[in-house]
CSV table of C-alpha atoms in Angstrom, one decimal:
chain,number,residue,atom,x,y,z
A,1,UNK,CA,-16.4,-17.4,-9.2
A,2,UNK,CA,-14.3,-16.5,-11.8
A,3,UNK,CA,-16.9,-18.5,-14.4
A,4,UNK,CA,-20.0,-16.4,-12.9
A,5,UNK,CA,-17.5,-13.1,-13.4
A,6,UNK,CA,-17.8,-14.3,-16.8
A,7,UNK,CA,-21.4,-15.1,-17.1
A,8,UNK,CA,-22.2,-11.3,-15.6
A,9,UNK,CA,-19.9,-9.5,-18.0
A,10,UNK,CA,-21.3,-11.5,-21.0
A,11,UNK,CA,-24.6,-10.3,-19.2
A,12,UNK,CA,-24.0,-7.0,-19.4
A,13,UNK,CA,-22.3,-7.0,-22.9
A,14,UNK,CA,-26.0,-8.3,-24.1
A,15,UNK,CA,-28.1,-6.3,-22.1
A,16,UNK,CA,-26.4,-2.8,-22.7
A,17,UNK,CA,-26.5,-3.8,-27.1
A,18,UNK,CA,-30.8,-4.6,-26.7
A,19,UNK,CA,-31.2,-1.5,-25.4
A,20,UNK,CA,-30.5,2.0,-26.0
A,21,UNK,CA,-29.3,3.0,-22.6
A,22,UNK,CA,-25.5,4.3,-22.2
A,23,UNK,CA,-22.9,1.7,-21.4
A,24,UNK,CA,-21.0,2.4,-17.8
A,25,UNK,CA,-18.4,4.0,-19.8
A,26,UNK,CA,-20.8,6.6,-21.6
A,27,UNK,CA,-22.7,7.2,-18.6
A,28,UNK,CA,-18.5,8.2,-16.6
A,29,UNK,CA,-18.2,10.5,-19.9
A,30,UNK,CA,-21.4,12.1,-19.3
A,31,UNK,CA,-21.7,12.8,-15.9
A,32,UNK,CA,-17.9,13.2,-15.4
A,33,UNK,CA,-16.7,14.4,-18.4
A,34,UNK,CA,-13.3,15.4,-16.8
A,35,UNK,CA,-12.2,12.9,-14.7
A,36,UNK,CA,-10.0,10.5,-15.7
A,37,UNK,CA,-11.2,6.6,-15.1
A,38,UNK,CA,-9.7,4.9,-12.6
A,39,UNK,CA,-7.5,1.9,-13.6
A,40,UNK,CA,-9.6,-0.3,-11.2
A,41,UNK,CA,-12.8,0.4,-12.7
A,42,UNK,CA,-11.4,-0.2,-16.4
A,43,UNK,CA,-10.3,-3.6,-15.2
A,44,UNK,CA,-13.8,-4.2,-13.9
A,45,UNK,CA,-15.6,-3.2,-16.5
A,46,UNK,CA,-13.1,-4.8,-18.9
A,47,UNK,CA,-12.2,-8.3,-16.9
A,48,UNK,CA,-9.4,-10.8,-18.2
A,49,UNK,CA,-9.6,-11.4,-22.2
A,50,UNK,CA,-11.6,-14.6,-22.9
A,51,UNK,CA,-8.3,-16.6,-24.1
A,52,UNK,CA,-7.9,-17.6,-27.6
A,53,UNK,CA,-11.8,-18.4,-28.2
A,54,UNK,CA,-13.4,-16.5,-30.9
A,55,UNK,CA,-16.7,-14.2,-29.9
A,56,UNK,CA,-19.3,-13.0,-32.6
A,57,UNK,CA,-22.4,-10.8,-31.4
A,58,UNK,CA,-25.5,-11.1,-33.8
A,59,UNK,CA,-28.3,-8.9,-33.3
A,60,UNK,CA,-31.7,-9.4,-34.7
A,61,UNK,CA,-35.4,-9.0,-34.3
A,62,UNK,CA,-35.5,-12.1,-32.1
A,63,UNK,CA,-32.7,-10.2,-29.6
A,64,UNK,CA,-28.9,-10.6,-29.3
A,65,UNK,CA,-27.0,-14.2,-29.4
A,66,UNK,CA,-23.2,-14.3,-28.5
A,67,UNK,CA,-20.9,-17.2,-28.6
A,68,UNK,CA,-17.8,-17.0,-27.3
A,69,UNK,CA,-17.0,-21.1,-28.3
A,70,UNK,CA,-16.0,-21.7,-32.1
A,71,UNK,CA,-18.9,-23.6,-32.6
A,72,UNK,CA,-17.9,-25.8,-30.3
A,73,UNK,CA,-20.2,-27.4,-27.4
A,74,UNK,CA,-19.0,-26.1,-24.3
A,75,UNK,CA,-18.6,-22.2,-25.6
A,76,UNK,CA,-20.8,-20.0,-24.1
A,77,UNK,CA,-24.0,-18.6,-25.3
A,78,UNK,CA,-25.7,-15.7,-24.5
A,79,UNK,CA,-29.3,-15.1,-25.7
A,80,UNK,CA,-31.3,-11.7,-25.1
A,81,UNK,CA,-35.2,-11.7,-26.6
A,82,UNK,CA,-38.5,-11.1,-25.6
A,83,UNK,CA,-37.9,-14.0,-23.1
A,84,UNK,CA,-35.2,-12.2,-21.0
A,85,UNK,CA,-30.9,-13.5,-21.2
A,86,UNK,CA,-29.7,-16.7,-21.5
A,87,UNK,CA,-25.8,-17.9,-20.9
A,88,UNK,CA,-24.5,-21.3,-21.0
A,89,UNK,CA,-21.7,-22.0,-20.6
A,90,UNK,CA,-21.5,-25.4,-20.4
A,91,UNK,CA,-18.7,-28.1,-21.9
A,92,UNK,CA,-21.2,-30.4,-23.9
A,93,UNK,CA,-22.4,-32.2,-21.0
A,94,UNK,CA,-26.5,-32.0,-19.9
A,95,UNK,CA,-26.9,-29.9,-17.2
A,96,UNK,CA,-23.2,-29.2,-16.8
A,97,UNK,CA,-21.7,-25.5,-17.0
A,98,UNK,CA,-23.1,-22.3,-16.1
A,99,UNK,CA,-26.5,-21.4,-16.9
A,100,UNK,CA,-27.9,-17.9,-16.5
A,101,UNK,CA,-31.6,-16.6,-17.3
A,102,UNK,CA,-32.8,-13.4,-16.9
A,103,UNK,CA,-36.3,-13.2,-17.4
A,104,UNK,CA,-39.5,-11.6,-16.2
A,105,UNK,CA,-38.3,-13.6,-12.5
A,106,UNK,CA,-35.2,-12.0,-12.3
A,107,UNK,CA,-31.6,-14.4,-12.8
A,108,UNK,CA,-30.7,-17.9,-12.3
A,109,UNK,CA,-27.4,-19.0,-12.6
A,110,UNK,CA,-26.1,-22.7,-12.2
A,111,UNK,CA,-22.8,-23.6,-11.8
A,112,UNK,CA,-23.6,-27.2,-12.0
A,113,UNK,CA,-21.3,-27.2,-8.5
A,114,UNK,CA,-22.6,-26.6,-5.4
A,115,UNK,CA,-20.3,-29.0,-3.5
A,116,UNK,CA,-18.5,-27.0,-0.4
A,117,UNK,CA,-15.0,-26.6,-0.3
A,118,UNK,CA,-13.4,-28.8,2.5
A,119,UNK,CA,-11.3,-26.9,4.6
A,120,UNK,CA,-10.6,-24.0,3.0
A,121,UNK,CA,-9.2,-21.0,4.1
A,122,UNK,CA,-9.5,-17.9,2.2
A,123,UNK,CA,-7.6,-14.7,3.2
A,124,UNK,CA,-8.7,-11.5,1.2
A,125,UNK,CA,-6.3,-8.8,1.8
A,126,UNK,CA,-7.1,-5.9,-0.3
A,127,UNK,CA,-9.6,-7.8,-2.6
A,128,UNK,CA,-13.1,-6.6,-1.8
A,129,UNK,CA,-13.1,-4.7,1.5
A,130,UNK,CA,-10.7,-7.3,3.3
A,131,UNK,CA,-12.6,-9.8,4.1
A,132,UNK,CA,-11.2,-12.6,5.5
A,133,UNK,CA,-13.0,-15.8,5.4
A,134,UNK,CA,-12.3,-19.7,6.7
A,135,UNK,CA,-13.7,-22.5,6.9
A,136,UNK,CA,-13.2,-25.8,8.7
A,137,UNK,CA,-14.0,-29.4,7.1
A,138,UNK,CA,-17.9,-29.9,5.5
A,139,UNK,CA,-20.7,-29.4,8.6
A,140,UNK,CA,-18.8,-27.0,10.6
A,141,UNK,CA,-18.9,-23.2,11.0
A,142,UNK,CA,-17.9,-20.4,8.4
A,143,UNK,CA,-16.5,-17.2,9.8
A,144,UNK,CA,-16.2,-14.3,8.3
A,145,UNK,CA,-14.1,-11.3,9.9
A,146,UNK,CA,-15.8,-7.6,9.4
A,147,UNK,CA,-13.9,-5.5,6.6
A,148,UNK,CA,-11.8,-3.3,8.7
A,149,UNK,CA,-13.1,0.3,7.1
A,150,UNK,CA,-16.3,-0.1,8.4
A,151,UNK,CA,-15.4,1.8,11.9
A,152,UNK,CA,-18.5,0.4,13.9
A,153,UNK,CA,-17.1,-3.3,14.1
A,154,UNK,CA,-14.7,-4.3,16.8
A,155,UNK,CA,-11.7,-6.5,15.5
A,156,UNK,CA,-11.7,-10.2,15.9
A,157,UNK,CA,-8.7,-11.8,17.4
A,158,UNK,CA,-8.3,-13.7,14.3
A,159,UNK,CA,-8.5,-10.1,12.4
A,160,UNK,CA,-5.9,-8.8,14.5
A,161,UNK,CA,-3.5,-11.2,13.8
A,162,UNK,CA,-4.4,-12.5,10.5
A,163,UNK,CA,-5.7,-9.9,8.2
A,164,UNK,CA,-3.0,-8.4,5.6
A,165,UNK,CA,-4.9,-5.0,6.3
A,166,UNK,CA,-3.6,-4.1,9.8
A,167,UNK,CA,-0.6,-3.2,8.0
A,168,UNK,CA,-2.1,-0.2,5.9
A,169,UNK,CA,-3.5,2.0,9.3
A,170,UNK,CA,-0.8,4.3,10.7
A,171,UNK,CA,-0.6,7.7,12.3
A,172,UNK,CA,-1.1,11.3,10.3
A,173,UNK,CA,2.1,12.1,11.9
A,174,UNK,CA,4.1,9.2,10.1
A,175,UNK,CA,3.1,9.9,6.9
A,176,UNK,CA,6.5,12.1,6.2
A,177,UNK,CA,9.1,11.3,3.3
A,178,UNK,CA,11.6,8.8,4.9
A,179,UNK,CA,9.4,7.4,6.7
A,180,UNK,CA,9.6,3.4,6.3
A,181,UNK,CA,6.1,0.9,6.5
A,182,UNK,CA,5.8,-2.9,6.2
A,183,UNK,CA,2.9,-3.2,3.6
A,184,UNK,CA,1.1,-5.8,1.7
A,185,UNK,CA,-0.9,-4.7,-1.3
A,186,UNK,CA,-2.5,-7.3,-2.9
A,187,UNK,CA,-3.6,-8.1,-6.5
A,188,UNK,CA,-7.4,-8.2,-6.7
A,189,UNK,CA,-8.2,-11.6,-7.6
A,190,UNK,CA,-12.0,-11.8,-7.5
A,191,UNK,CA,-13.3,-10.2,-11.4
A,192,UNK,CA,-16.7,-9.6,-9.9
A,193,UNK,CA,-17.8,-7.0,-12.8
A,194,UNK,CA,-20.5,-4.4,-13.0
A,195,UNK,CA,-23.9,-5.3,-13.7
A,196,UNK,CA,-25.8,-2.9,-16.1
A,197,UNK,CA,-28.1,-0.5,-13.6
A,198,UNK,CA,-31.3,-2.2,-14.6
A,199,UNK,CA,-30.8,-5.4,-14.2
A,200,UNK,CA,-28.9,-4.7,-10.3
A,201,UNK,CA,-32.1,-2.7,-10.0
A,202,UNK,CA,-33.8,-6.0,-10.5
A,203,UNK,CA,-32.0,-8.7,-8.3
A,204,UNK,CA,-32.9,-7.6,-4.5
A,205,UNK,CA,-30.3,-6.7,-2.2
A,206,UNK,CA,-31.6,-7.5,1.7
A,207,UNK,CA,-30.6,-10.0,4.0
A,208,UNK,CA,-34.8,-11.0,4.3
A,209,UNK,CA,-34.1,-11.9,0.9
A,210,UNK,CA,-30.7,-14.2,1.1
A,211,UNK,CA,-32.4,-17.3,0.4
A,212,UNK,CA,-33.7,-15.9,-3.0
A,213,UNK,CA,-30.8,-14.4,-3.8
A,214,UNK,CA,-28.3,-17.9,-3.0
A,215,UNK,CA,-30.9,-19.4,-5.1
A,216,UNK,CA,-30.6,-17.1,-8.1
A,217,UNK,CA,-26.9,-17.2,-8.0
A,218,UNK,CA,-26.9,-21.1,-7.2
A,219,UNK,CA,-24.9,-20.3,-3.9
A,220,UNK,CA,-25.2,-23.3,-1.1
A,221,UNK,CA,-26.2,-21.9,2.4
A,222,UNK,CA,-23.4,-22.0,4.7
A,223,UNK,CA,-20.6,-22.2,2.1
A,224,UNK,CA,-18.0,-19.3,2.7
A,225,UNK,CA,-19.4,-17.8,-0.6
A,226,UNK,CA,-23.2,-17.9,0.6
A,227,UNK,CA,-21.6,-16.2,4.1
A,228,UNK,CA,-19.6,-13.7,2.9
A,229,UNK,CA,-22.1,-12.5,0.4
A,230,UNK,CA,-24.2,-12.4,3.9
A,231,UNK,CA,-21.8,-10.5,5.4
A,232,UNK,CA,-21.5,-8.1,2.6
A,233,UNK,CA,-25.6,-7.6,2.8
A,234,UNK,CA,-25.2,-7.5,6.7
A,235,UNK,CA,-22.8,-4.5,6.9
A,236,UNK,CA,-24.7,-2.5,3.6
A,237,UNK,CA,-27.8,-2.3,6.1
A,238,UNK,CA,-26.2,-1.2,9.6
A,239,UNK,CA,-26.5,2.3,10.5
A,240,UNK,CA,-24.1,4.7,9.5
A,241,UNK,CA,-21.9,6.1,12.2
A,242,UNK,CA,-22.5,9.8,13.0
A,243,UNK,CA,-21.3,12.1,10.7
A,244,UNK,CA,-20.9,9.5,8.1
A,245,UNK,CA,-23.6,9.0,4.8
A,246,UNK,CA,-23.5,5.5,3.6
A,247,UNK,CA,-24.5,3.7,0.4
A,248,UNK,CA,-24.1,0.6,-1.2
A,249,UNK,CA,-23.7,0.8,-4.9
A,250,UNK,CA,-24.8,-2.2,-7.1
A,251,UNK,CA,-23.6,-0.6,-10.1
A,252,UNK,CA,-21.2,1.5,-11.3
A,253,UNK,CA,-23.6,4.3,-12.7
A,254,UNK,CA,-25.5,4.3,-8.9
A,255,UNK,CA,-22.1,4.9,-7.3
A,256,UNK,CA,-21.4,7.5,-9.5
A,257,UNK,CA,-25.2,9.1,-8.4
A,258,UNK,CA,-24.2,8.6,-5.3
A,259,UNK,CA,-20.9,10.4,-5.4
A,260,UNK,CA,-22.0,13.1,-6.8
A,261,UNK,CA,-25.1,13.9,-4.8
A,262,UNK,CA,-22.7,14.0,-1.9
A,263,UNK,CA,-19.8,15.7,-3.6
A,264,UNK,CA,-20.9,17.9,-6.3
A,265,UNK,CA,-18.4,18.3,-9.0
A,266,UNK,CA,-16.1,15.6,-9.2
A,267,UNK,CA,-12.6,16.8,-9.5
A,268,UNK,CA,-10.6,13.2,-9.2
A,269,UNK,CA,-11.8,9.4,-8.2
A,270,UNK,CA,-8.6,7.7,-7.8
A,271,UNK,CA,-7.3,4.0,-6.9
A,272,UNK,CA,-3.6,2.9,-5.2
A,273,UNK,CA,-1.9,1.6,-8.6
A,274,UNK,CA,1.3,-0.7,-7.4
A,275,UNK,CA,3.9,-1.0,-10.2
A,276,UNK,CA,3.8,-5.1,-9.9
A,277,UNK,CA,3.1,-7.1,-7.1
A,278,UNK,CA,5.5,-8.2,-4.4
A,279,UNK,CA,5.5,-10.0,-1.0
A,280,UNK,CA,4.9,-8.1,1.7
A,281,UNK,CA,8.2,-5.8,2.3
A,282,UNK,CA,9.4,-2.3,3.7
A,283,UNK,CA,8.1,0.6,1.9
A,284,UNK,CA,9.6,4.1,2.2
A,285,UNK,CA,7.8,6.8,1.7
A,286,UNK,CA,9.3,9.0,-1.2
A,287,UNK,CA,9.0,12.9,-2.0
A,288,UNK,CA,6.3,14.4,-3.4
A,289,UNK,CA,2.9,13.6,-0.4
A,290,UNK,CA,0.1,15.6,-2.0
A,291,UNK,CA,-3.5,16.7,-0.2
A,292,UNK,CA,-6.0,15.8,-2.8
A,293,UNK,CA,-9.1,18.5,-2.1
A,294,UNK,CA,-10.6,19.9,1.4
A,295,UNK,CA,-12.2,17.5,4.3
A,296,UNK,CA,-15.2,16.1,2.3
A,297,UNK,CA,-15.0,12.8,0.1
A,298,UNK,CA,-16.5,9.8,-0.6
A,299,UNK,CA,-14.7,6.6,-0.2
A,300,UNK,CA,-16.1,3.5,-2.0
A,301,UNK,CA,-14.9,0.1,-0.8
A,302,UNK,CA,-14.9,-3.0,-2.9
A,303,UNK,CA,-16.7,-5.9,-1.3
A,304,UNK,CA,-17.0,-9.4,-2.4
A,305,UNK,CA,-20.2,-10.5,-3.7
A,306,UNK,CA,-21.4,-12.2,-7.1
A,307,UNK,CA,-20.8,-9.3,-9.0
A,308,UNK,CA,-19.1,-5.7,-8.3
A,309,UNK,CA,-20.5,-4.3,-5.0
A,310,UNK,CA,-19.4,-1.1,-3.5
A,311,UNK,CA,-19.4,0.3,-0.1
A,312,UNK,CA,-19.6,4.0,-0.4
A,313,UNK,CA,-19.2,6.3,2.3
A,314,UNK,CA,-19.1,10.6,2.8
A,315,UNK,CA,-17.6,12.4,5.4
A,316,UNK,CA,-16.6,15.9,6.2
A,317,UNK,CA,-14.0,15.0,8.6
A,318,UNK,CA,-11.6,12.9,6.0
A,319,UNK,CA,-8.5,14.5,4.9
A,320,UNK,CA,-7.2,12.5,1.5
A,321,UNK,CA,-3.5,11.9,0.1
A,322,UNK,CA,-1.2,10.8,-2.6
A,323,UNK,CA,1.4,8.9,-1.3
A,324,UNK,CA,4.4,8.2,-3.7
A,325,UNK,CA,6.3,4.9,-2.2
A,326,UNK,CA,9.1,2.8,-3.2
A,327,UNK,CA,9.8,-0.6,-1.8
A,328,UNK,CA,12.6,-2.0,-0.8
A,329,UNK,CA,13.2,-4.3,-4.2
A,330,UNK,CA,12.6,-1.1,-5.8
A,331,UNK,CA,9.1,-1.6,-6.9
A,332,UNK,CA,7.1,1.9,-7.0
A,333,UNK,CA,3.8,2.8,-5.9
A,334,UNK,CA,0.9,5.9,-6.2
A,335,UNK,CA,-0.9,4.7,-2.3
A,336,UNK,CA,-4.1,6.6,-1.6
A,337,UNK,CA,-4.5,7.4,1.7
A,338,UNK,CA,-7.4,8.4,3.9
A,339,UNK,CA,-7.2,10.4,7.2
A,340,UNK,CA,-9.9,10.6,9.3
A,341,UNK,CA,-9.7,13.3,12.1
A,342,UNK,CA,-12.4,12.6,14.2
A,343,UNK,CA,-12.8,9.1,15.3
A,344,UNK,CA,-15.0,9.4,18.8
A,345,UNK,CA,-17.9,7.6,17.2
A,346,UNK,CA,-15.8,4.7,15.9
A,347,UNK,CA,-15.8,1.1,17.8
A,348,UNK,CA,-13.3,1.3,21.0
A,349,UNK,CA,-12.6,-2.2,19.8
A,350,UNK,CA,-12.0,-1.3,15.9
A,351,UNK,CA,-8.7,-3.1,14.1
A,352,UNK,CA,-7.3,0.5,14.1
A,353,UNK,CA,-7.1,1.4,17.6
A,354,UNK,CA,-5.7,-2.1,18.7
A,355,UNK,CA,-3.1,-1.9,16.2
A,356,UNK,CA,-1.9,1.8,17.2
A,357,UNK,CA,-2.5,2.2,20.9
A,358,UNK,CA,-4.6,4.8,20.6
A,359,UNK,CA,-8.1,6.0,22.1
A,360,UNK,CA,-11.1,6.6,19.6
A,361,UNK,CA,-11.4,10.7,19.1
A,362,UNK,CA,-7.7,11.6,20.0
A,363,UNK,CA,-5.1,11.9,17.2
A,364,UNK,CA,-6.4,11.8,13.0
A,365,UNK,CA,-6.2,7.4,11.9
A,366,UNK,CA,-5.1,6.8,8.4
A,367,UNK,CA,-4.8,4.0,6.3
A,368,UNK,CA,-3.5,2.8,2.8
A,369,UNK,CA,-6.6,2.1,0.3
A,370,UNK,CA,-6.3,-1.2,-0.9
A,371,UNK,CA,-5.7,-0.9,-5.1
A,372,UNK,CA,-9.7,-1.7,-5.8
A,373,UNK,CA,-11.1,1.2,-3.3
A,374,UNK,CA,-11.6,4.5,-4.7
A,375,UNK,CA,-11.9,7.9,-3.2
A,376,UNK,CA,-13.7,10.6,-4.8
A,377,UNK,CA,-12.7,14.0,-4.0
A,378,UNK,CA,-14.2,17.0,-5.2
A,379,UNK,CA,-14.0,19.9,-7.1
C-alpha cells in the first residue's frame, strides 16, 4: 500500500505539471482563501519524503518524465504524453515493481504481488473511518466491521469489543473540564494521497464495477484489501439517514465542492492534532472547551481505499467542539468533537448506543474525531 501511495502521488505530481489546472493547494487558496489547511490534509497531499533518492522533473513536448532513482534500475519513472502516465517502479527485475498507466482506458497498476496475506489481522483505529479488518489463513473468509460514524450499521460483537473507536463516544454531559476518558488516538498509517480531480473523475467508483476497479489497482478478490475497498464502496452508496446529506469525495477539490454547497462560507475545517503518540491512557479534559459555529457542519471521514477517499456528511442537528486534553504522561491534545442531538433515526444496534446504555433519540451522542477526519464548520 504504501508503494501504490507512492505511485498515486507521483501520479498526481505529473498530471497537475501537463496541465494547467490548479494543484489541490491552489484550488484551498481559491475557494477558501481564509481558512487555514488542516495538518491532515498537508500530510496527504504531501506524504512521507522519498528517503535519500534524488528526483528530477523534465518537461517537454513529448510530456513529463520523473525519476526518483539516481539512474539506477529500480527508481521510479513516471511518464506523461500523448499516450497517458506511466510509473515504474520496479527494482531492475522484468515484470517486477509497480507499474501504473494511465491512458485513454483509465489506470493499471501492478504490484508484481498479489499473494494474500496468511492470517492477518489488521486493526484500524482512527486510520480511515475505523475499519477493522481480519483475516484467517489463505481460502477462508475476510470480515470487515462497518466504520462506526456511519449511524445506520449495527455494531458487530467483534466491533464492540475490538475496535479502538468505542472509546472516543461519550455523553454531551461528560464533556466538562476534569472530566477523565480512556482514549486511543492513533497515528494514521495508510498515506493513501489525493488524486488530481480528473483523473478520480476517470476511475469509476460503484460496487457493479469492483471487478474493474481490483483489476486496475491489481487488488486480488477476497484479500482484506479487495474487501475493505468493497466495504468502503458499499457504505458510499447506502442511503443517507434522514436529516443527513451524504457524499463521498474522491478528491480533495470535490470535497471542498461538496462542503461548501452545503455550508456556504467556510469559516474553519479542522482535524484532532495529538502532540505525539502514546498507548492508550487516561485523558483529562483541560480548560478552555470551545463551540466551533451553530448546528450545521459537514463531517468528512477518512476511509481506506487505494487512494484518499472521504466520507462527507451535513447535518443540521450536529453541535461541534474543541476539546483541549492532557494525558496522563503529560502528552497534550486539540480533540475535535462532534455532538449529534438527534439520534432517533440512527441503528438501535449502532456501536454508540451499546457502549453508553442509551436509547436512539434520547440524550445528544458525541464522539472524539479520529486525527484524519475533518469537520467543516461555517461561517
Amino acid at each position: 500500500m504504501k508503494i501504490l501511495s507512492l505511485v498515486l502521488a507521483l501520479l498526481a505530481l505529473a498530471v497537475v505539471a501537463s496541465h494547467t489546472v490548479p494543484s489541490p493547494e491552489q484550488y484551498w487558496n481559491n475557494k477558501l482563501p481564509n481558512t487555514p489547511m488542516p495538518k491532515v490534509v498537508q500530510e496527504i497531499l504531501h506524504p512521507e519524503p522519498l528517503g535519500e533518492k534524488s528526483t528530477s522533473v523534465n518537461v517537454g513536448g513529448g510530456g513529463v518524465n520523473l525519476n526518483t532513482g539516481k539512474g539506477k534500475p529500480g527508481g521510479t519513472v513516471v511518464n506523461v504524453g500523448k499516450g497517458g502516465v506511466n510509473v515504474n517502479t520496479g527494482k531492475g527485475k522484468e515484470g517486477g515493481g509497480t507499474h501504473v498507466n494511465v491512458g485513454g482506458k483509465g489506470v493499471g497498476v501492478n504490484t508484481g504481488k498479489g499473494k494474500p496475506a496468511d492470517g492477518t489481522h489488521v486493526n484500524v483505529g482512527g486510520k480511515g473511518g475505523g475499519v477493522s479488518v481480519s483475516t484467517g489463513h489463505k481460502g477462508k473468509p475476510v470480515n470487515v466491521n462497518v466504520s462506526p460514524f456511519l449511524y445506520n450499521y449495527a455494531a458487530t460483537e467483534n466491533q464492540i469489543h475490538d475496535d479502538p473507536n468505542v472509546a472516543l463516544f461519550f455523553l454531551e454531559k461528560d464533556m466538562h473540564p476534569g472530566e477523565t476518558m480512556t482514549l486511543h488516538f492513533t497515528e494514521t498509517t495508510e498515506k493513501s494521497t489525493f488524486l488530481p480531480y480528473q483523473i478520480s473523475q476517470s476511475i469509476p467508483f460503484s460496487s457493479n464495477k469492483l471487478p474493474e476497479i481490483l483489476t486496475k489497482f491489481s487488488v486480488k478478490p477476497g484479500t482484506e484489501k479487495a474487501e475493505t475497498m468493497k466495504n468502503t464502496i458499499k457504505e458510499c452508496e447506502e442511503p443517507s439517514i434522514r436529516g443527513e446529506d451524504k457524499y463521498c469525495a474522491t478528491s480533495l477539490k470535490s470535497m471542498i465542492d461538496f462542503s461548501t454547497s452545503k455550508l456556504g462560507k467556510i469559516d474553519k475545517a479542522v482535524s484532532t492534532e495529538v502532540e505525539k503518540q502514546t498507548p492508550k491512557q487516561k485523558y483529562t479534559v483541560a480548560a478552555g472547551v470551545a463551540r466551533m459555529g451553530g448546528e450545521k457542519t459537514v463531517v468528512c471521514h477518512k476511509q481506506n481505499y487505494a487512494y484518499a477517499v472521504f466520507y462527507c456528511h451535513k447535518s443540521e442537528t450536529t453541535r461541534a467542539y474543541m476539546v483541549p486534553l492532557k494525558g496522563a504522561d503529560g502528552t497534550k491534545a486539540k480533540a475535535v468533537a462532534v455532538c449529534h442531538t438527534d439520534t432517533s433515526a440512527w441503528n438501535p444496534k449502532h456501536l454508540a448506543f451499546q457502549v453508553l446504555k442509551v436509547e436512539p433519540g434520547t440524550v445528544p451522542i458525541c464522539h472524539f474525531l479520529p486525527q484524519d477526519h475533518i469537520v467543516w464548520v461555517p461561517k
